[in-house]
PDB file of C-alpha atoms in Angstrom:
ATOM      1  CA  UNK A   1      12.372  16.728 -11.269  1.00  0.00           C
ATOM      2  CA  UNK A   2      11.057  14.341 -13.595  1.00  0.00           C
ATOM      3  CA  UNK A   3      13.698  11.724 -14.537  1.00  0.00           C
ATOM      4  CA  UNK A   4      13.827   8.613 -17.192  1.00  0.00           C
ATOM      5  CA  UNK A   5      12.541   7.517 -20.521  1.00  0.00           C
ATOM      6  CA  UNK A   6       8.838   7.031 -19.953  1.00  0.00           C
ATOM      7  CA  UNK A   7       8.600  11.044 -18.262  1.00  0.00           C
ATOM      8  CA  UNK A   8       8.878  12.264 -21.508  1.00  0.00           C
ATOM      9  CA  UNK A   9       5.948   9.757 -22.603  1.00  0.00           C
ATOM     10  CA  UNK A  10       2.868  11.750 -22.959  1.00  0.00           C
ATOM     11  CA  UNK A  11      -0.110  10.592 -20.462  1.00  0.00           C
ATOM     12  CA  UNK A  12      -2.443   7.581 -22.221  1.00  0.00           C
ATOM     13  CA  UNK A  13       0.712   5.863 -24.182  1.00  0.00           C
ATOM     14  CA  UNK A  14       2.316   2.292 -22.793  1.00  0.00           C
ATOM     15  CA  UNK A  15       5.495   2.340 -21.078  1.00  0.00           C
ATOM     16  CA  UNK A  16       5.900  -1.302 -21.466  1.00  0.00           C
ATOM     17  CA  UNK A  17       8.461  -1.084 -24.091  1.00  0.00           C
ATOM     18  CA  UNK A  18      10.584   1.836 -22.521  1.00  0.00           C
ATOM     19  CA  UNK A  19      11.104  -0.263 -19.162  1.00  0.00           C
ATOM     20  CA  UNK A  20      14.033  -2.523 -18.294  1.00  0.00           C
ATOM     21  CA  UNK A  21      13.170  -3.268 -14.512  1.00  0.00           C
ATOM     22  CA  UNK A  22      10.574  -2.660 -11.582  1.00  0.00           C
ATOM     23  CA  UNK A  23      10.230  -2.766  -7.889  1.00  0.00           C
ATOM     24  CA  UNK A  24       7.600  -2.394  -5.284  1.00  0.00           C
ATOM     25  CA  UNK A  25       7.260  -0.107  -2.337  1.00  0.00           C
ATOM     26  CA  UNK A  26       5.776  -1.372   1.541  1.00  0.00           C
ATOM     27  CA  UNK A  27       5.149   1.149   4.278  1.00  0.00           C
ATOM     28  CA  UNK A  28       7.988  -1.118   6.777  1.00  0.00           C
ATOM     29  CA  UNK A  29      10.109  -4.542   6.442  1.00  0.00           C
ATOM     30  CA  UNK A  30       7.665  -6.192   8.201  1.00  0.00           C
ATOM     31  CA  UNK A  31       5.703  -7.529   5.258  1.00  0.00           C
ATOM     32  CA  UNK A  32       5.056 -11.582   4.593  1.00  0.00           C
ATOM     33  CA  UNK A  33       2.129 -10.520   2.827  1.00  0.00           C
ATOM     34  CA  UNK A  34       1.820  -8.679  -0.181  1.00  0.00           C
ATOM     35  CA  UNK A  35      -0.084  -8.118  -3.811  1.00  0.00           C
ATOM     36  CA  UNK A  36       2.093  -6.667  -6.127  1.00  0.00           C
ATOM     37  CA  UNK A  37       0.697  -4.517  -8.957  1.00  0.00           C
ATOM     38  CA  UNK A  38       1.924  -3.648 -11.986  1.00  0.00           C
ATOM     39  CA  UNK A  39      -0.008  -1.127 -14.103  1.00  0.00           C
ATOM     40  CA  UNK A  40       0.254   0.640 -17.388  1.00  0.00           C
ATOM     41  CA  UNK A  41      -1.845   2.419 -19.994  1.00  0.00           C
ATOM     42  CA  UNK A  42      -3.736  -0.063 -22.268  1.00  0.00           C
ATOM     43  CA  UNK A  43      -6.142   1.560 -24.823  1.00  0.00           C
ATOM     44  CA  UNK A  44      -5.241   5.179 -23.525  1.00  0.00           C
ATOM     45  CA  UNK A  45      -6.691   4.189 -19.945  1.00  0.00           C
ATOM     46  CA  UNK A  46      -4.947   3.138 -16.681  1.00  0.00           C
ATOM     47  CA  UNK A  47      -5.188  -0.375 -16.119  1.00  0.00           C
ATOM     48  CA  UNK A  48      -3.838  -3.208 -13.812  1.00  0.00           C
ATOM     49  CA  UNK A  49      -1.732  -5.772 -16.074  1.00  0.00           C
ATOM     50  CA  UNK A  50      -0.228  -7.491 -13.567  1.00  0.00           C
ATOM     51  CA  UNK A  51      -0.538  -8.848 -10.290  1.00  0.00           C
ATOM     52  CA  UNK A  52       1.953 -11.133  -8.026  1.00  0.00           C
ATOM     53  CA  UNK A  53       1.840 -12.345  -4.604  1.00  0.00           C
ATOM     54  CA  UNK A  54       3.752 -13.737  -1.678  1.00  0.00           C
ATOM     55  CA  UNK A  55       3.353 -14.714   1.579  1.00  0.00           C
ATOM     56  CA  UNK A  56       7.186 -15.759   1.992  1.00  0.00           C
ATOM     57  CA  UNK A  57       8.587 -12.361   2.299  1.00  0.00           C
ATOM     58  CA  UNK A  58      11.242 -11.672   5.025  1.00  0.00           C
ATOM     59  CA  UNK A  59      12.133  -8.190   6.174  1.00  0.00           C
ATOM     60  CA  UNK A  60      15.510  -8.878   4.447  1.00  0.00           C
ATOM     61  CA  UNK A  61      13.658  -8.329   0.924  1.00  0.00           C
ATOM     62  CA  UNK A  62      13.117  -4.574   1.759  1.00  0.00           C
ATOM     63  CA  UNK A  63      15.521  -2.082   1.605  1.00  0.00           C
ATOM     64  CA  UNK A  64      15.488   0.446   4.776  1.00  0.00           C
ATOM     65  CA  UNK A  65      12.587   2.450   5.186  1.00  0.00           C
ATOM     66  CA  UNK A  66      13.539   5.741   3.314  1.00  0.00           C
ATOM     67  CA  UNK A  67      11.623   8.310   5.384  1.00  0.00           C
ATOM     68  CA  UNK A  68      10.185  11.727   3.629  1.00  0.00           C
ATOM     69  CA  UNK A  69      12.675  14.298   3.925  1.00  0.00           C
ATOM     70  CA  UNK A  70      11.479  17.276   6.344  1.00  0.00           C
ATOM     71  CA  UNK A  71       8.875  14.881   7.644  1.00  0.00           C
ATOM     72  CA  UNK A  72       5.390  15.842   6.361  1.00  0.00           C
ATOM     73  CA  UNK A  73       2.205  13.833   5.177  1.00  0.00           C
ATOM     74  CA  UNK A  74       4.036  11.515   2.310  1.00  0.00           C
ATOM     75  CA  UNK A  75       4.419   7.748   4.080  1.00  0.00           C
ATOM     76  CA  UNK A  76       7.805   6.703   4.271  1.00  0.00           C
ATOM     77  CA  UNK A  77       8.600   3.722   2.429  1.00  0.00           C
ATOM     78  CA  UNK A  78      10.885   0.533   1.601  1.00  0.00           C
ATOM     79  CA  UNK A  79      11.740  -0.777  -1.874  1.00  0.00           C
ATOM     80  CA  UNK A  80      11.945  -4.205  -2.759  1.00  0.00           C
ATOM     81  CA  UNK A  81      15.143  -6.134  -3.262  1.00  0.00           C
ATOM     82  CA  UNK A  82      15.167  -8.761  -5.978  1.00  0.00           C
ATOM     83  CA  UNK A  83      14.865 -11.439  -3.136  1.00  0.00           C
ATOM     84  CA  UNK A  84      11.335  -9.889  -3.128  1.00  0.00           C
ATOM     85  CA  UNK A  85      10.352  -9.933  -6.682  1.00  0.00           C
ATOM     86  CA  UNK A  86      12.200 -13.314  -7.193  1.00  0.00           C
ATOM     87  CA  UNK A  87       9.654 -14.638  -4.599  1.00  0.00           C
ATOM     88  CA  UNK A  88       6.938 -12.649  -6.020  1.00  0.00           C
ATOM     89  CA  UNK A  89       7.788 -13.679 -10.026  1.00  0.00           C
ATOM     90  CA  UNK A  90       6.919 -16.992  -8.464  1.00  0.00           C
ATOM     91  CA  UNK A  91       3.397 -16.637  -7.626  1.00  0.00           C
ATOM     92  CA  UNK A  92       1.687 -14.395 -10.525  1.00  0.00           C
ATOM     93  CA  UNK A  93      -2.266 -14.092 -10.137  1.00  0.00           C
ATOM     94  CA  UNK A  94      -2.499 -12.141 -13.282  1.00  0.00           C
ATOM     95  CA  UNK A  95      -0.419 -12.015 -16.115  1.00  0.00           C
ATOM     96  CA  UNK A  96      -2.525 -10.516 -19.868  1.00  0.00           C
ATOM     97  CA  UNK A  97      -1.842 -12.943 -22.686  1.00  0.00           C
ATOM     98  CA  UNK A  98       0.324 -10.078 -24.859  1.00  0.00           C
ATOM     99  CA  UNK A  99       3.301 -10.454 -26.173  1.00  0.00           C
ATOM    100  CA  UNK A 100       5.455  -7.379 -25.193  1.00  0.00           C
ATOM    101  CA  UNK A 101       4.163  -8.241 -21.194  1.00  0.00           C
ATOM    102  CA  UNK A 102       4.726 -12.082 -21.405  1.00  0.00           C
ATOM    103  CA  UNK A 103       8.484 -10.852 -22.571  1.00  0.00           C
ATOM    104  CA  UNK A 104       8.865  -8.516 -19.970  1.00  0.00           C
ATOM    105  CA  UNK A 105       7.827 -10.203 -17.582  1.00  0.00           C
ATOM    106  CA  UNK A 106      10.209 -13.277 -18.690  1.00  0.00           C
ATOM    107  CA  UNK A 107      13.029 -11.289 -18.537  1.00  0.00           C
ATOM    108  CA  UNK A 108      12.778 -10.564 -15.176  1.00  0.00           C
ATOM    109  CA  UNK A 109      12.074 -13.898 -14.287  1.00  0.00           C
ATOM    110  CA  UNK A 110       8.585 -14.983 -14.091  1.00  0.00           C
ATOM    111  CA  UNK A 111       8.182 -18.473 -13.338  1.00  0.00           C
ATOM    112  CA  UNK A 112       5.323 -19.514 -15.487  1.00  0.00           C
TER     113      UNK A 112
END
């Protein structure tokens, strides 16, 4: 069941407007390492807007891993905590020069 806002967006159009937070996903706690993307549709097309890393992560940024009910071929996964994208805000590697991103971003907490 699709839920939220930017489900009822039709494929192609920005969500960056319709979102008020974000988190990432890692196959296990046990990540120090990790590039965080953040995409959206620019110009109709798919694109990476975003990218944040972080080799300070502690598997106390991660929720549990949430495995797939019934088992099955879907990975199981942990979310961030905002421990995580605190430490990731931190360390952007690429951030477009557009207003309703640069805003965004800021009010999550970028450290620019």
């Amino acid at each position: 069941m699709k839920t939220g806002v930017t489900s009822n967006l039709p494929v192609g159009n920005s969500r960056i407007s319709f979102l008020t937070g974000l988190d990432w996903k890692g196959h296990h706690q046990y990540i120090n390492n990790l590039l965080a993307l953040f995409w959206d549709y620019f110009e109709g097309i798919p694109t990476i807007m975003s990218a944040f890393y972080s080799n300070k992560l502690v598997p106390n940024d991660f929720s549990n891993t949430i495995p797939k009910a019934g088992g099955g071929r879907t990975t199981s996964v942990c979310v961030t905590k905002k421990t995580a994208r605190d430490k990731l805000m931190n360390n952007w590697v690429l951030l477009p020069d557009l207003p309703d991103y640069i805003q965004f971003f800021k009010k999550l907490g970028i450290n620019n």
